[in-house]
């Protein structure tokens, strides 16, 4: 998308024999010329120019001639360090990246455990990694923003897709999060746990209502009219409790 935006509107040409080589690039025949687009090794480019560690290059080879490359500088989401620091005491964190490990040194300051930084991960590798964690009876949350994460997002117990525009295509996941809300991720996790406690308490309230009602019923002291009144009151009580409590927790957690 970045390359297309840079090039602008151009005349469309017919593409033949299109093929994607996973993890390397794409190839096709255009105007009877072989075109390769992808990594330096894939297009057989000589790496004689130094490369910025925070940049990714996409090389172009047409008819066995490397014409050049597009360079896109990498950037981390604003507030990444803050989010990871808030989650670190409660969760084990892993980075699964499809890029090579040239950014390892830059990412060390964000992640406390260097051994949890995994690079050159294909979609199948990510899927297998999450499956292995689940086989160890661990609950897994996967946070991703691309098609390469689609399988992992679906496999995880909770898949969170972060997108710049929620109206655009996003991988299938349990949660589609606007990128502007990324800083609130720790708050969402805490709110979810608190909400689960509210649900458990509401079950307890409902159970107590039934126990009290049954105790009167077995003694024959509860008239049908009183029972007809108490039943909807119990339901209203539980609904009111859950609504008011979750609203309060959301405000307390800074989500409203």
XYZ file of N, CA, C and O in Angstrom, residues 54-126:
292
model
N 16.368 0.236 11.124
C 14.939 0.436 11.320
C 14.203 0.593 9.989
O 13.132 1.186 9.939
N 14.776 0.072 8.920
C 14.156 0.210 7.603
C 14.070 -1.153 6.923
O 14.866 -2.048 7.176
N 13.073 -1.286 6.062
C 12.885 -2.496 5.267
C 13.002 -2.141 3.795
O 12.410 -1.162 3.342
N 13.767 -2.934 3.049
C 13.932 -2.673 1.621
C 13.192 -3.715 0.804
O 13.244 -4.905 1.114
N 12.514 -3.242 -0.211
C 11.827 -4.119 -1.164
C 12.518 -3.921 -2.510
O 12.425 -2.850 -3.124
N 13.230 -4.939 -2.991
C 14.035 -4.836 -4.216
C 13.212 -5.210 -5.446
O 12.285 -6.025 -5.376
N 13.600 -4.593 -6.579
C 12.913 -4.817 -7.852
C 13.899 -5.399 -8.860
O 14.966 -4.813 -9.113
N 13.559 -6.543 -9.441
C 14.375 -7.162 -10.480
C 13.502 -7.387 -11.707
O 12.488 -8.078 -11.642
N 13.899 -6.786 -12.825
C 13.163 -6.945 -14.084
C 14.119 -7.487 -15.143
O 15.175 -6.894 -15.392
N 13.745 -8.627 -15.710
C 14.567 -9.272 -16.747
C 16.007 -9.481 -16.272
O 16.986 -9.105 -16.952
N 16.137 -10.021 -15.054
C 17.438 -10.365 -14.468
C 18.323 -9.153 -14.216
O 19.550 -9.256 -14.175
N 17.716 -7.999 -14.055
C 18.475 -6.795 -13.754
C 17.845 -6.110 -12.534
O 16.674 -5.753 -12.555
N 18.648 -5.951 -11.484
C 18.161 -5.287 -10.276
C 18.159 -3.786 -10.513
O 19.219 -3.173 -10.684
N 16.974 -3.192 -10.533
C 16.845 -1.772 -10.858
C 16.928 -0.866 -9.635
O 17.215 0.331 -9.765
N 16.660 -1.423 -8.471
C 16.705 -0.589 -7.267
C 15.816 -1.167 -6.175
O 15.467 -2.350 -6.211
N 15.446 -0.311 -5.248
C 14.623 -0.786 -4.130
C 13.819 0.367 -3.543
O 14.134 1.542 -3.733
N 12.767 0.014 -2.884
C 12.015 0.950 -2.058
C 12.436 0.687 -0.613
O 12.547 -0.465 -0.186
N 12.672 1.751 0.142
C 13.056 1.594 1.547
C 11.988 2.231 2.428
O 11.650 3.412 2.265
N 11.455 1.428 3.325
C 10.408 1.896 4.241
C 10.917 1.793 5.660
O 11.306 0.718 6.114
N 10.937 2.921 6.349
C 11.474 2.946 7.708
C 10.468 2.358 8.697
O 9.271 2.664 8.651
N 10.972 1.503 9.577
C 10.132 0.898 10.592
C 9.872 1.895 11.712
O 10.693 2.755 12.009
N 8.743 1.733 12.346
C 8.416 2.571 13.493
C 7.575 1.784 14.479
O 6.772 0.941 14.071
N 7.789 2.024 15.753
C 7.015 1.336 16.775
C 5.851 2.215 17.213
O 5.941 3.445 17.181
N 4.794 1.567 17.619
C 3.605 2.307 18.026
C 3.912 3.199 19.233
O 4.642 2.814 20.142
N 3.325 4.354 19.220
C 3.493 5.288 20.326
C 2.950 4.656 21.609
O 1.849 4.137 21.639
N 3.752 4.722 22.641
C 3.332 4.173 23.929
C 3.615 2.697 24.101
O 3.189 2.099 25.092
N 4.359 2.082 23.155
C 4.645 0.652 23.237
C 5.362 0.295 24.534
O 5.002 -0.676 25.214
N 6.369 1.078 24.893
C 7.130 0.804 26.108
C 6.231 0.840 27.341
O 6.300 -0.029 28.215
N 5.351 1.832 27.389
C 4.450 1.974 28.534
C 3.497 0.786 28.635
O 3.267 0.243 29.726
N 2.944 0.366 27.502
C 2.011 -0.761 27.494
C 2.691 -2.041 27.962
O 2.165 -2.786 28.802
N 3.882 -2.314 27.426
C 4.604 -3.534 27.787
C 5.007 -3.535 29.261
O 4.948 -4.576 29.932
N 5.396 -2.372 29.768
C 5.792 -2.280 31.179
C 4.610 -2.569 32.097
O 4.762 -3.206 33.145
N 3.428 -2.100 31.730
C 2.244 -2.318 32.559
C 1.799 -3.781 32.532
O 1.260 -4.293 33.518
N 2.031 -4.460 31.405
C 1.606 -5.856 31.279
C 2.646 -6.839 31.822
O 2.300 -7.971 32.193
N 3.905 -6.414 31.883
C 5.003 -7.314 32.238
C 4.817 -8.045 33.569
O 5.127 -9.238 33.663
N 4.341 -7.383 34.653
C 4.225 -8.100 35.929
C 3.207 -9.229 35.912
O 3.266 -10.122 36.763
N 2.282 -9.207 34.971
C 1.167 -10.155 34.995
C 1.194 -11.166 33.852
O 0.525 -12.201 33.915
N 1.950 -10.882 32.797
C 1.905 -11.738 31.612
C 3.311 -12.009 31.087
O 4.181 -11.136 31.125
N 3.524 -13.227 30.585
C 4.735 -13.531 29.825
C 4.563 -12.977 28.417
O 3.531 -13.221 27.775
N 5.563 -12.264 27.933
C 5.455 -11.590 26.645
C 6.385 -12.224 25.623
O 7.544 -12.528 25.925
N 5.872 -12.398 24.412
C 6.660 -12.957 23.313
C 6.471 -12.082 22.074
O 5.381 -11.584 21.816
N 7.541 -11.915 21.331
C 7.471 -11.226 20.046
C 7.658 -12.244 18.934
O 8.667 -12.949 18.892
N 6.684 -12.339 18.033
C 6.776 -13.220 16.865
C 6.803 -12.336 15.632
O 5.777 -11.767 15.246
N 7.957 -12.205 15.021
C 8.116 -11.285 13.892
C 8.517 -12.036 12.635
O 9.360 -12.942 12.671
N 7.915 -11.642 11.521
C 8.285 -12.216 10.237
C 9.554 -11.613 9.670
O 10.122 -12.136 8.706
N 10.029 -10.511 10.260
C 11.255 -9.862 9.793
C 12.485 -10.587 10.340
O 12.387 -11.426 11.241
N 13.660 -10.247 9.788
C 14.890 -10.842 10.312
C 15.261 -10.160 11.633
O 14.610 -9.204 12.058
N 16.316 -10.642 12.265
C 16.628 -10.180 13.617
C 17.509 -8.933 13.662
O 18.147 -8.672 14.682
N 17.505 -8.148 12.612
C 18.323 -6.940 12.620
C 17.824 -5.919 13.640
O 18.569 -5.013 14.044
N 16.564 -6.061 14.061
C 16.005 -5.119 15.029
C 16.087 -5.640 16.459
O 15.531 -5.028 17.373
N 16.762 -6.764 16.654
C 16.805 -7.353 17.997
C 17.343 -6.362 19.033
O 16.781 -6.214 20.124
N 18.439 -5.683 18.689
C 19.054 -4.758 19.640
C 18.116 -3.610 19.977
O 18.077 -3.142 21.117
N 17.359 -3.156 18.986
C 16.431 -2.056 19.226
C 15.251 -2.481 20.096
O 14.703 -1.678 20.853
N 14.876 -3.754 19.996
C 13.715 -4.241 20.726
C 14.050 -4.740 22.125
O 13.141 -4.934 22.943
N 15.322 -4.951 22.402
C 15.720 -5.439 23.723
C 15.260 -4.500 24.832
O 14.932 -4.929 25.938
N 15.254 -3.208 24.550
C 14.885 -2.247 25.593
C 13.387 -2.262 25.873
O 12.933 -1.733 26.899
N 12.616 -2.868 24.970
C 11.173 -2.960 25.184
C 10.784 -4.243 25.906
O 9.810 -4.265 26.664
N 11.519 -5.324 25.661
C 11.191 -6.626 26.235
C 12.252 -7.005 27.260
O 13.453 -6.939 26.989
N 11.798 -7.448 28.422
C 12.721 -7.754 29.509
C 13.450 -9.077 29.291
O 14.549 -9.273 29.798
N 12.838 -9.997 28.533
C 13.454 -11.304 28.303
C 13.844 -11.430 26.835
O 12.994 -11.590 25.969
N 15.141 -11.390 26.566
C 15.637 -11.420 25.195
C 15.306 -12.730 24.490
O 15.103 -12.763 23.277
N 15.228 -13.838 25.254
C 14.973 -15.138 24.635
C 13.549 -15.251 24.088
O 13.235 -16.193 23.363
N 12.703 -14.296 24.442
C 11.320 -14.327 23.956
C 11.146 -13.548 22.656
O 10.016 -13.345 22.207
N 12.242 -13.101 22.058
C 12.180 -12.378 20.789
C 12.462 -13.368 19.658
O 13.589 -13.841 19.511
N 11.459 -13.675 18.868
C 11.585 -14.666 17.801
C 11.390 -13.981 16.454
O 10.379 -13.306 16.234
N 12.353 -14.165 15.542
C 12.320 -13.520 14.236
C 12.233 -14.570 13.128
O 12.315 -15.772 13.376
N 12.055 -14.081 11.899
C 11.930 -14.951 10.723
C 10.805 -15.971 10.892
O 10.909 -17.125 10.474
N 9.731 -15.526 11.512
C 8.601 -16.405 11.795
C 7.584 -16.353 10.652
O 7.036 -15.291 10.345
N 7.346 -17.496 10.022
C 6.304 -17.573 8.996
C 4.951 -17.688 9.691
O 4.884 -17.957 10.902
N 3.848 -17.487 8.966
C 2.518 -17.686 9.573
C 2.375 -19.061 10.211
O 1.776 -19.188 11.283
N 2.955 -20.084 9.580
C 2.882 -21.439 10.141
C 3.686 -21.536 11.445
O 3.278 -22.228 12.383
N 4.825 -20.832 11.499
C 5.636 -20.837 12.723
C 4.880 -20.201 13.890
O 4.919 -20.699 15.021
N 4.199 -19.103 13.611
C 3.427 -18.423 14.653
C 2.307 -19.323 15.165
O 2.057 -19.400 16.375
